[in-house]
Tab-separated table of C-alpha atoms in Angstrom:
chain	number	residue	atom	x	y	z
A	228	UNK	CA	8.629	11.689	-16.037
A	229	UNK	CA	8.988	9.496	-12.953
A	230	UNK	CA	6.234	6.931	-12.607
A	231	UNK	CA	3.817	7.350	-9.732
A	232	UNK	CA	4.833	3.839	-8.690
A	233	UNK	CA	8.461	4.873	-8.218
A	234	UNK	CA	8.096	7.934	-5.970
A	235	UNK	CA	8.058	5.978	-2.697
A	236	UNK	CA	7.696	2.337	-1.664
A	237	UNK	CA	4.507	3.070	0.264
A	238	UNK	CA	1.577	5.356	-0.504
A	239	UNK	CA	-0.339	6.317	2.640
A	240	UNK	CA	-4.084	5.949	2.077
A	241	UNK	CA	-5.582	8.772	4.122
A	242	UNK	CA	-9.142	9.326	5.296
A	243	UNK	CA	-9.449	12.905	6.581
A	244	UNK	CA	-12.480	13.840	8.650
A	245	UNK	CA	-11.291	17.374	9.515
A	246	UNK	CA	-9.622	19.427	6.805
A	247	UNK	CA	-7.658	21.273	9.501
A	248	UNK	CA	-5.653	18.078	10.035
A	249	UNK	CA	-4.604	17.832	6.395
A	250	UNK	CA	-1.535	20.063	6.401
A	251	UNK	CA	0.112	18.851	9.631
A	252	UNK	CA	-0.624	15.248	8.657
A	253	UNK	CA	0.891	15.716	5.203
A	254	UNK	CA	3.944	17.440	6.668
A	255	UNK	CA	4.477	14.510	9.040
A	256	UNK	CA	4.239	11.975	6.214
A	257	UNK	CA	6.615	13.960	3.988
A	258	UNK	CA	9.089	14.410	6.851
A	259	UNK	CA	9.000	10.653	7.353
A	260	UNK	CA	9.856	10.068	3.721
A	261	UNK	CA	6.429	9.385	2.199
A	262	UNK	CA	5.720	12.267	-0.197
A	263	UNK	CA	3.012	10.497	-2.221
A	264	UNK	CA	-0.260	10.899	-0.310
A	265	UNK	CA	-3.606	9.480	-1.410
A	266	UNK	CA	-6.538	11.334	0.163
A	267	UNK	CA	-9.662	9.252	-0.274
A	268	UNK	CA	-12.851	10.932	-1.427
A	269	UNK	CA	-14.818	9.255	1.364
A	270	UNK	CA	-15.491	12.283	3.556
A	271	UNK	CA	-16.934	15.762	3.056
A	272	UNK	CA	-13.529	17.189	4.044
A	273	UNK	CA	-11.567	15.353	1.353
A	274	UNK	CA	-11.510	17.986	-1.377
A	275	UNK	CA	-10.670	20.776	1.067
A	276	UNK	CA	-7.900	18.562	2.450
A	277	UNK	CA	-6.450	17.998	-1.021
A	278	UNK	CA	-6.617	21.716	-1.729
A	279	UNK	CA	-4.862	22.590	1.538
A	280	UNK	CA	-2.066	20.062	1.032
A	281	UNK	CA	-1.595	21.168	-2.563
A	282	UNK	CA	-1.357	24.811	-1.498
A	283	UNK	CA	0.695	24.490	1.682
A	284	UNK	CA	2.874	21.365	1.464
A	285	UNK	CA	4.908	21.788	-1.730
A	286	UNK	CA	6.995	18.651	-1.142
A	287	UNK	CA	3.893	16.455	-1.048
A	288	UNK	CA	2.528	14.753	-4.159
A	289	UNK	CA	-1.127	14.697	-3.167
A	290	UNK	CA	-3.693	12.673	-5.048
A	291	UNK	CA	-7.284	11.530	-4.729
A	292	UNK	CA	-8.374	7.993	-3.981
A	293	UNK	CA	-11.760	6.275	-4.091
A	294	UNK	CA	-12.452	8.102	-7.356
A	295	UNK	CA	-15.566	6.429	-8.777
A	296	UNK	CA	-17.121	8.971	-11.140
A	297	UNK	CA	-16.234	11.479	-13.829
A	298	UNK	CA	-17.482	14.241	-11.539
A	299	UNK	CA	-15.099	12.989	-8.863
A	300	UNK	CA	-12.226	13.138	-11.343
A	301	UNK	CA	-13.018	16.741	-12.242
A	302	UNK	CA	-13.504	17.846	-8.639
A	303	UNK	CA	-10.288	16.202	-7.471
A	304	UNK	CA	-8.153	17.738	-10.217
A	305	UNK	CA	-9.738	21.140	-9.638
A	306	UNK	CA	-8.797	20.835	-5.944
A	307	UNK	CA	-5.165	20.192	-6.841
A	308	UNK	CA	-4.904	16.405	-7.005
A	309	UNK	CA	-1.771	15.379	-8.890
A	310	UNK	CA	-2.870	11.777	-9.386
A	311	UNK	CA	-6.038	9.691	-9.219
A	312	UNK	CA	-6.730	6.214	-7.849
A	313	UNK	CA	-9.928	4.215	-8.293
A	314	UNK	CA	-11.021	0.996	-6.561
A	315	UNK	CA	-12.282	-0.317	-9.908
A	316	UNK	CA	-13.018	1.061	-13.346
A	317	UNK	CA	-15.628	1.453	-16.048
A	318	UNK	CA	-15.123	2.774	-19.547
A	319	UNK	CA	-16.709	6.096	-18.552
A	320	UNK	CA	-14.486	6.478	-15.503
A	321	UNK	CA	-11.374	5.457	-17.426
A	322	UNK	CA	-12.062	8.018	-20.151
A	323	UNK	CA	-12.499	10.740	-17.529
A	324	UNK	CA	-9.199	9.795	-15.884
A	325	UNK	CA	-7.449	9.733	-19.264
A	326	UNK	CA	-8.768	13.235	-20.023
A	327	UNK	CA	-7.719	14.570	-16.621
A	328	UNK	CA	-4.107	15.192	-17.590
A	329	UNK	CA	-2.739	13.626	-14.383
A	330	UNK	CA	-1.403	10.108	-13.738
A	331	UNK	CA	-3.970	7.561	-12.591
A	332	UNK	CA	-4.166	4.031	-11.249
A	333	UNK	CA	-7.408	2.242	-12.120
A	334	UNK	CA	-8.284	-0.578	-9.759
A	335	UNK	CA	-8.307	-4.224	-10.849
A	336	UNK	CA	-8.745	-7.572	-9.133
A	337	UNK	CA	-9.004	-10.023	-12.051
A	338	UNK	CA	-6.857	-11.001	-15.009
A	339	UNK	CA	-9.614	-10.011	-17.436
A	340	UNK	CA	-9.680	-6.464	-16.026
A	341	UNK	CA	-5.907	-6.236	-16.412
A	342	UNK	CA	-6.056	-7.372	-20.051
A	343	UNK	CA	-8.936	-4.985	-20.783
A	344	UNK	CA	-6.852	-2.069	-19.496
A	345	UNK	CA	-3.849	-3.193	-21.538
A	346	UNK	CA	-6.078	-3.052	-24.625
A	347	UNK	CA	-6.762	0.585	-23.696
A	348	UNK	CA	-3.099	1.494	-23.316
A	349	UNK	CA	-2.893	1.343	-19.514
A	350	UNK	CA	-0.082	-0.682	-17.925
A	351	UNK	CA	0.052	0.719	-14.366
A	352	UNK	CA	-2.805	-0.258	-12.074
A	353	UNK	CA	-3.996	-0.556	-8.501
A	354	UNK	CA	-4.549	-4.141	-7.321
A	355	UNK	CA	-7.472	-4.019	-4.901
A	356	UNK	CA	-8.455	-5.432	-2.479
A	357	UNK	CA	-4.993	-6.950	-2.428
A	358	UNK	CA	-5.160	-9.432	0.420
A	359	UNK	CA	-8.751	-10.496	-0.240
A	360	UNK	CA	-8.135	-10.842	-3.992
A	361	UNK	CA	-5.225	-13.255	-3.719
A	362	UNK	CA	-2.307	-11.264	-2.352
A	363	UNK	CA	1.268	-11.909	-3.382
A	364	UNK	CA	0.497	-15.347	-4.835
A	365	UNK	CA	-1.972	-13.858	-7.293
A	366	UNK	CA	0.325	-11.032	-8.328
A	367	UNK	CA	3.250	-13.422	-8.742
A	368	UNK	CA	1.140	-15.569	-11.049
A	369	UNK	CA	0.341	-12.531	-13.222
A	370	UNK	CA	4.002	-11.629	-13.710
A	371	UNK	CA	4.598	-14.506	-16.125
A	372	UNK	CA	1.899	-13.916	-18.765
A	373	UNK	CA	1.652	-10.144	-18.176
A	374	UNK	CA	5.183	-8.922	-17.403
A	375	UNK	CA	4.523	-5.466	-18.855
A	376	UNK	CA	2.033	-4.559	-16.113
A	377	UNK	CA	3.023	-2.919	-12.815
A	378	UNK	CA	0.838	-2.657	-9.760
A	379	UNK	CA	0.265	-0.741	-6.551
A	380	UNK	CA	-1.462	-3.324	-4.338
A	381	UNK	CA	-3.720	-1.827	-1.669
A	382	UNK	CA	-6.099	-3.359	0.831
A	383	UNK	CA	-5.174	-5.234	3.979
A	384	UNK	CA	-1.426	-4.725	3.613
A	385	UNK	CA	0.580	-4.269	6.818
A	386	UNK	CA	4.129	-3.385	7.790
A	387	UNK	CA	4.774	-7.122	8.107
A	388	UNK	CA	3.373	-8.088	4.701
A	389	UNK	CA	4.523	-5.089	2.658
A	390	UNK	CA	8.080	-6.383	2.003
A	391	UNK	CA	6.773	-9.565	0.344
A	392	UNK	CA	4.730	-7.419	-2.057
A	393	UNK	CA	7.593	-5.018	-2.759
A	394	UNK	CA	9.865	-7.959	-3.598
A	395	UNK	CA	7.670	-8.902	-6.564
A	396	UNK	CA	8.928	-7.799	-9.996
A	397	UNK	CA	5.536	-6.371	-10.991
A	398	UNK	CA	4.965	-4.273	-7.854
A	399	UNK	CA	6.228	-0.701	-7.796
A	400	UNK	CA	4.770	0.369	-4.460
A	401	UNK	CA	2.033	-0.564	-2.011
A	402	UNK	CA	-0.788	1.431	-0.462
A	403	UNK	CA	-1.418	1.220	3.248
A	404	UNK	CA	-2.868	2.768	6.356
A	405	UNK	CA	-0.727	1.245	9.097
A	406	UNK	CA	1.304	4.449	9.503
A	407	UNK	CA	-1.957	6.270	10.308
A	408	UNK	CA	-3.312	4.588	13.451
A	409	UNK	CA	-6.676	5.921	14.600
A	410	UNK	CA	-5.452	6.815	18.073
A	411	UNK	CA	-2.548	8.864	16.702
A	412	UNK	CA	-4.875	10.706	14.326
A	413	UNK	CA	-7.382	11.393	17.104
A	414	UNK	CA	-4.610	12.725	19.353
A	415	UNK	CA	-3.041	14.671	16.485
A	416	UNK	CA	0.226	12.924	17.351
A	417	UNK	CA	2.058	13.987	14.217
A	418	UNK	CA	5.420	12.943	15.652
A	419	UNK	CA	4.293	9.337	15.973
A	420	UNK	CA	2.925	9.383	12.439
A	421	UNK	CA	6.241	10.731	11.172
A	422	UNK	CA	8.076	7.870	12.930
A	423	UNK	CA	5.736	5.261	11.446
A	424	UNK	CA	6.098	6.884	8.015
A	425	UNK	CA	9.884	6.668	8.317
A	426	UNK	CA	9.584	2.943	8.996
A	427	UNK	CA	7.425	2.525	5.914
A	428	UNK	CA	9.747	4.635	3.771
A	429	UNK	CA	12.652	2.366	4.697
A	430	UNK	CA	10.949	-0.641	3.079
A	431	UNK	CA	12.480	-1.773	-0.191
A	432	UNK	CA	11.774	-4.761	-2.321
């Protein structure tokens, strides 16, 4: 099975206020070459958005982000989420994600959290908040003592900074929002979002 980290160089981190936008937005991202879509559970529309993308955009690999509880895990998977991402983790949350049957990326920002997850059999993680937590310098320093761990850094990453992350040996992909500018979303300018997605999809380490 292909790792979640290898599906695309960039995972769009999507906040959807109106579930009616979910399908055209997902189609634009997929057409631009970004099939892995993280819909954050930050809005009342999130679960309906995941359900709609799962049902109507078969080429999308839709997942749930900002998963912070076992109930959130269950609700996201029931809505059709094919992967889960958390900003951090607890033992309870980790156990729920492990039971879910779908791939997951628990969030870490310290070496101790990384080692604790390794003890529990997890070697693919989200590094968050990437820029605030040390950025590429921090991740590069982890590659020596912990070469078996791979990350999806998310948080403050831009089109300009993404290539330096993707060049690291322990980074499989990055999460970002720059291909989803607020004005384009408000105007429902799906063509512009597709163009920005294509630029992101062209990034390689």
